[in-house]
Tab-separated table of C-alpha atoms in Angstrom:
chain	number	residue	atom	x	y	z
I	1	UNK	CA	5.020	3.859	-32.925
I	2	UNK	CA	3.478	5.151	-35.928
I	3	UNK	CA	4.392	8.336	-37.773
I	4	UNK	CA	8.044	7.373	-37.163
I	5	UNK	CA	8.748	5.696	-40.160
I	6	UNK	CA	9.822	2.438	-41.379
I	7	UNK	CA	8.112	-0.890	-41.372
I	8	UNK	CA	4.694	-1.436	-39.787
I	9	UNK	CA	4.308	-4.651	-37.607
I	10	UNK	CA	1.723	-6.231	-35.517
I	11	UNK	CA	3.389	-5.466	-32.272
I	12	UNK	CA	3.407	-1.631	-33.260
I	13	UNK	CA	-0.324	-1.589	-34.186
I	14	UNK	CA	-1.067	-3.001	-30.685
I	15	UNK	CA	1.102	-1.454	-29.001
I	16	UNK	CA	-0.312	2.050	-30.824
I	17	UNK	CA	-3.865	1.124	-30.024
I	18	UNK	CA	-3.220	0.279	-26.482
I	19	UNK	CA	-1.656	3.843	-26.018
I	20	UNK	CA	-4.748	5.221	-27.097
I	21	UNK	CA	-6.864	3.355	-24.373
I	22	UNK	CA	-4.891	4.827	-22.135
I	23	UNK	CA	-4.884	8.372	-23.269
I	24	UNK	CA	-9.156	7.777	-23.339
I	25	UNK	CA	-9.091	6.254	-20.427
I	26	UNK	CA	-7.002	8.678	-18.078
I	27	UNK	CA	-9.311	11.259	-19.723
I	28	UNK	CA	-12.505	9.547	-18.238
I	29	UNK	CA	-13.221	7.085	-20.828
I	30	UNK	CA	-13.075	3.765	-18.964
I	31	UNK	CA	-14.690	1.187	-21.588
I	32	UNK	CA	-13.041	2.834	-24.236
I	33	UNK	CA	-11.717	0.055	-26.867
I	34	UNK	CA	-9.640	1.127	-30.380
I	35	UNK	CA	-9.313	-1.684	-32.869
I	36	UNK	CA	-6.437	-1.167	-35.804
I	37	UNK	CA	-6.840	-2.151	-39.535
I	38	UNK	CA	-3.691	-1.954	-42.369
I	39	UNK	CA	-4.514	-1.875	-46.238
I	40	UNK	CA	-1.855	-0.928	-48.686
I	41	UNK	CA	-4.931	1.377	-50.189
I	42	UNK	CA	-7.563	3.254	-48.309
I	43	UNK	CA	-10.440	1.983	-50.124
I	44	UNK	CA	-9.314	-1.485	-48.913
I	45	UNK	CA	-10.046	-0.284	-45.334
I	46	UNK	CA	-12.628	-2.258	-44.074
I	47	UNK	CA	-13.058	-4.129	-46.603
I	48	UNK	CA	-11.833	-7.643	-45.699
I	49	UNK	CA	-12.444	-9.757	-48.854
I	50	UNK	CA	-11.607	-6.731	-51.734
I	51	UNK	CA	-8.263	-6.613	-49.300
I	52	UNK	CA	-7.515	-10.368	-49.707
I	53	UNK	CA	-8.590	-10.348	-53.033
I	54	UNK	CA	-5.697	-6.842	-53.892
I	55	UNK	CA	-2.998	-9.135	-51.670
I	56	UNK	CA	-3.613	-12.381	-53.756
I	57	UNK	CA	-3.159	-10.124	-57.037
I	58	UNK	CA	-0.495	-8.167	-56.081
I	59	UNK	CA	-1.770	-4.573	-55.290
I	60	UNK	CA	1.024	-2.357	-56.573
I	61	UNK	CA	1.034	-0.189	-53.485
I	62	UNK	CA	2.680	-3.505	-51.472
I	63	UNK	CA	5.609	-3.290	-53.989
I	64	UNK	CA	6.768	0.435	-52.928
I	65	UNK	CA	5.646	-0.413	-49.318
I	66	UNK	CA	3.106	1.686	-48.932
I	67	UNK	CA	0.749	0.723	-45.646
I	68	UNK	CA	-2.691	3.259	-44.500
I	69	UNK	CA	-3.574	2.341	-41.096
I	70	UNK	CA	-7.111	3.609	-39.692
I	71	UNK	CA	-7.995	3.081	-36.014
I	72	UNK	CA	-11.340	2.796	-34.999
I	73	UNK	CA	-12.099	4.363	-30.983
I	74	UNK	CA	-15.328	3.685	-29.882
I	75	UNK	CA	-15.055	6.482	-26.454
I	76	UNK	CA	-17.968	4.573	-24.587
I	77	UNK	CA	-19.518	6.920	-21.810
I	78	UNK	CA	-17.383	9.762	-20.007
I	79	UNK	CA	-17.115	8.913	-16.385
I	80	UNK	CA	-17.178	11.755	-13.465
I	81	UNK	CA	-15.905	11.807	-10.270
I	82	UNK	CA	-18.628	9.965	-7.838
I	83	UNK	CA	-17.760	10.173	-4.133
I	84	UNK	CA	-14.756	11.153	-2.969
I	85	UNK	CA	-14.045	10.099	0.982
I	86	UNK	CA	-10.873	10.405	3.275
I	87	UNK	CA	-9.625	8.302	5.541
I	88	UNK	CA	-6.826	8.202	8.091
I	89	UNK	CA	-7.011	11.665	8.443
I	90	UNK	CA	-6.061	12.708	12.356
I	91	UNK	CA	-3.168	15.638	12.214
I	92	UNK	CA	-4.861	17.946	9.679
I	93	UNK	CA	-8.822	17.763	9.622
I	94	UNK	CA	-10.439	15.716	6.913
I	95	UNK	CA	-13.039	18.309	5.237
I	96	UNK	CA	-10.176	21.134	4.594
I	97	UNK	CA	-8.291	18.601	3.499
I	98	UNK	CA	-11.056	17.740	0.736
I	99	UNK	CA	-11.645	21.039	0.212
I	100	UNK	CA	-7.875	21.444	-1.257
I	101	UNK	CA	-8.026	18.318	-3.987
I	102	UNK	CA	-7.907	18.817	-7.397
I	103	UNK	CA	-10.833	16.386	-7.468
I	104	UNK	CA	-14.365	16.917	-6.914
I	105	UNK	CA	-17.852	15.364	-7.522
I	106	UNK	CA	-19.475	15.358	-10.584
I	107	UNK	CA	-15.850	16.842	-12.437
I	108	UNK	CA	-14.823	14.418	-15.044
I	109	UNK	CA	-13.109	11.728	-14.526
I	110	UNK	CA	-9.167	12.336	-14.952
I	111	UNK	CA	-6.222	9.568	-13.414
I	112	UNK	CA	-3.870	12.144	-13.844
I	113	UNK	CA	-5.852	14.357	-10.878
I	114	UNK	CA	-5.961	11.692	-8.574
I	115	UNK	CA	-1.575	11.140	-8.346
I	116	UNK	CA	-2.203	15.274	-8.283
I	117	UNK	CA	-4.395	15.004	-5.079
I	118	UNK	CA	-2.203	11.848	-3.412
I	119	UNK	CA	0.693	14.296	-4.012
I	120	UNK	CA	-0.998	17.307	-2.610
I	121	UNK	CA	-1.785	15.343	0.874
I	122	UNK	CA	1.589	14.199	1.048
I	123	UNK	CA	2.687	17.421	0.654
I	124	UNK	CA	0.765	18.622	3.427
I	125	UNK	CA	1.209	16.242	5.957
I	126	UNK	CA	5.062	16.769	4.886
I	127	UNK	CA	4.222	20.847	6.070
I	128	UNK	CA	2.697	19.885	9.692
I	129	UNK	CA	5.949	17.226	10.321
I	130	UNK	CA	4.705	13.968	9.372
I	131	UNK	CA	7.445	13.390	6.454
I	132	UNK	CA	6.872	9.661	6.256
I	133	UNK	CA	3.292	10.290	5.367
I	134	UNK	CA	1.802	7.570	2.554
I	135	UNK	CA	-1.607	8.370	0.487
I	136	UNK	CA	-2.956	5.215	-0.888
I	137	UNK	CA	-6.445	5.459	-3.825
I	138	UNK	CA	-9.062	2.934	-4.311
I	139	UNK	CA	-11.327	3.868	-7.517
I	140	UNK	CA	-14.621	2.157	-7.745
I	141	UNK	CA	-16.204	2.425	-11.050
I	142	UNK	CA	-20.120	2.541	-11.421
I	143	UNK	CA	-21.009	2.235	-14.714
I	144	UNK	CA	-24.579	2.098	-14.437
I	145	UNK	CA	-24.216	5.517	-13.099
I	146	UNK	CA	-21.303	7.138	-15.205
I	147	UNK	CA	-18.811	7.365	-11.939
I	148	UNK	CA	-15.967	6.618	-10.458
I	149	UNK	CA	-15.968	6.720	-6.477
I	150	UNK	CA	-12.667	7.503	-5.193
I	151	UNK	CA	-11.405	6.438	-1.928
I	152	UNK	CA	-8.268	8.356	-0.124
I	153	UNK	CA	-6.265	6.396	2.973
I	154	UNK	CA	-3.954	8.282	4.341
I	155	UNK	CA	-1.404	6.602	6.812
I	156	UNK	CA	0.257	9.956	8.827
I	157	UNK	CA	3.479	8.459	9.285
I	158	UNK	CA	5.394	9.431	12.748
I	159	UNK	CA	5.071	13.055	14.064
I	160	UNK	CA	8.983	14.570	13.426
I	161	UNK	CA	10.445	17.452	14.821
I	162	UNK	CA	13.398	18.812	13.642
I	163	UNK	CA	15.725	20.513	16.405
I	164	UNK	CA	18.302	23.587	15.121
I	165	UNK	CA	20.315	23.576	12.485
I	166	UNK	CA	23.766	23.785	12.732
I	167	UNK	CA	25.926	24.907	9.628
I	168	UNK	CA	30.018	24.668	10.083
I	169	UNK	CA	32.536	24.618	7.747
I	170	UNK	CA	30.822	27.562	5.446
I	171	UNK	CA	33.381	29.719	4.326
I	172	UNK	CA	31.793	31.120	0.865
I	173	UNK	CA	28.272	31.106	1.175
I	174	UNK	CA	26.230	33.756	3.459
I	175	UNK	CA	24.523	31.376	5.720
I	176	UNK	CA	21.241	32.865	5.462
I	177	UNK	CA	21.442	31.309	1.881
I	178	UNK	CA	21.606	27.977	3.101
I	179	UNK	CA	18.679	27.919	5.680
């Protein structure tokens, strides 16, 4: 990427810019878009014909190397959190488990707190002996109204019990350390 030094390349520019959508977009920026330019002067930026123009002449900043790169991020809208709904929710009951998410209407929009809340209900279900339990997300964007509705399925999993535990062979270790 850039900063790193070295030579700068198509690839890196687009692969620069699309890390960018993705930081603006995991912050709640959905229809954010970045566009990159390169000039081997900053008053070239922009500036498409005075840039071909410097090329065809031989700007002397080309001969030492020299590259300024500006990236343009148009944001778009913020999103919020629309809706958020539950299902598959039968061993622990659905509105405390709502209650608990790091996600909540009207908050703005963040992908990072949705793997949070999947984690949290796994977590959970992983407390009350359903180990195996899954936590899919479906996120419906509504532009129109600057939202994203976010739906939770939870599949339990089987119920597990665990029966005593038996430690032998401890010879070093107390083995109220190891329970």
């Amino acid at each position: 990427g850039l900063g790193a030094g070295g030579f700068v390349t198509a690839a890196q520019l687009t692969q620069d810019a699309e890390r960018l959508v993705k930081h603006y977009r995991s912050a709640g920026y959905l229809q954010a878009r970045v566009t990159a330019e390169v000039a081997p002067d900053p008053a070239l930026l922009g500036q498409g014909g005075a840039l071909a123009a410097a090329l065809a002449g031989g700007v002397p900043a080309l001969r030492h190397g020299h590259s300024h790169v500006r990236f343009t991020i148009d944001e778009g809208s913020p999103q919020r959190f629309g809706a958020i709904t539950l299902s598959g929710a039968h061993a622990l009951p659905a509105t405390a488990l709502l209650a608990a998410l790091p996600v909540a209407r009207q908050q703005p929009f963040a992908g990072h707190r949705i793997t949070a809340a999947k984690e949290l209900l796994v977590r959970r279900y992983a407390e009350v002996g359903h180990p195996y339990a899954t936590v899919r997300s479906h996120e419906q964007a509504d532009p129109a109204q600057g939202s994203v509705a976010v739906a939770f399925s939870i599949d339990e999993g089987p119920l597990v019990r665990f029966g005593p535990v038996m430690l032998r062979g401890n010879s070093h270790t107390r083995s109220a350390v190891l329970r």
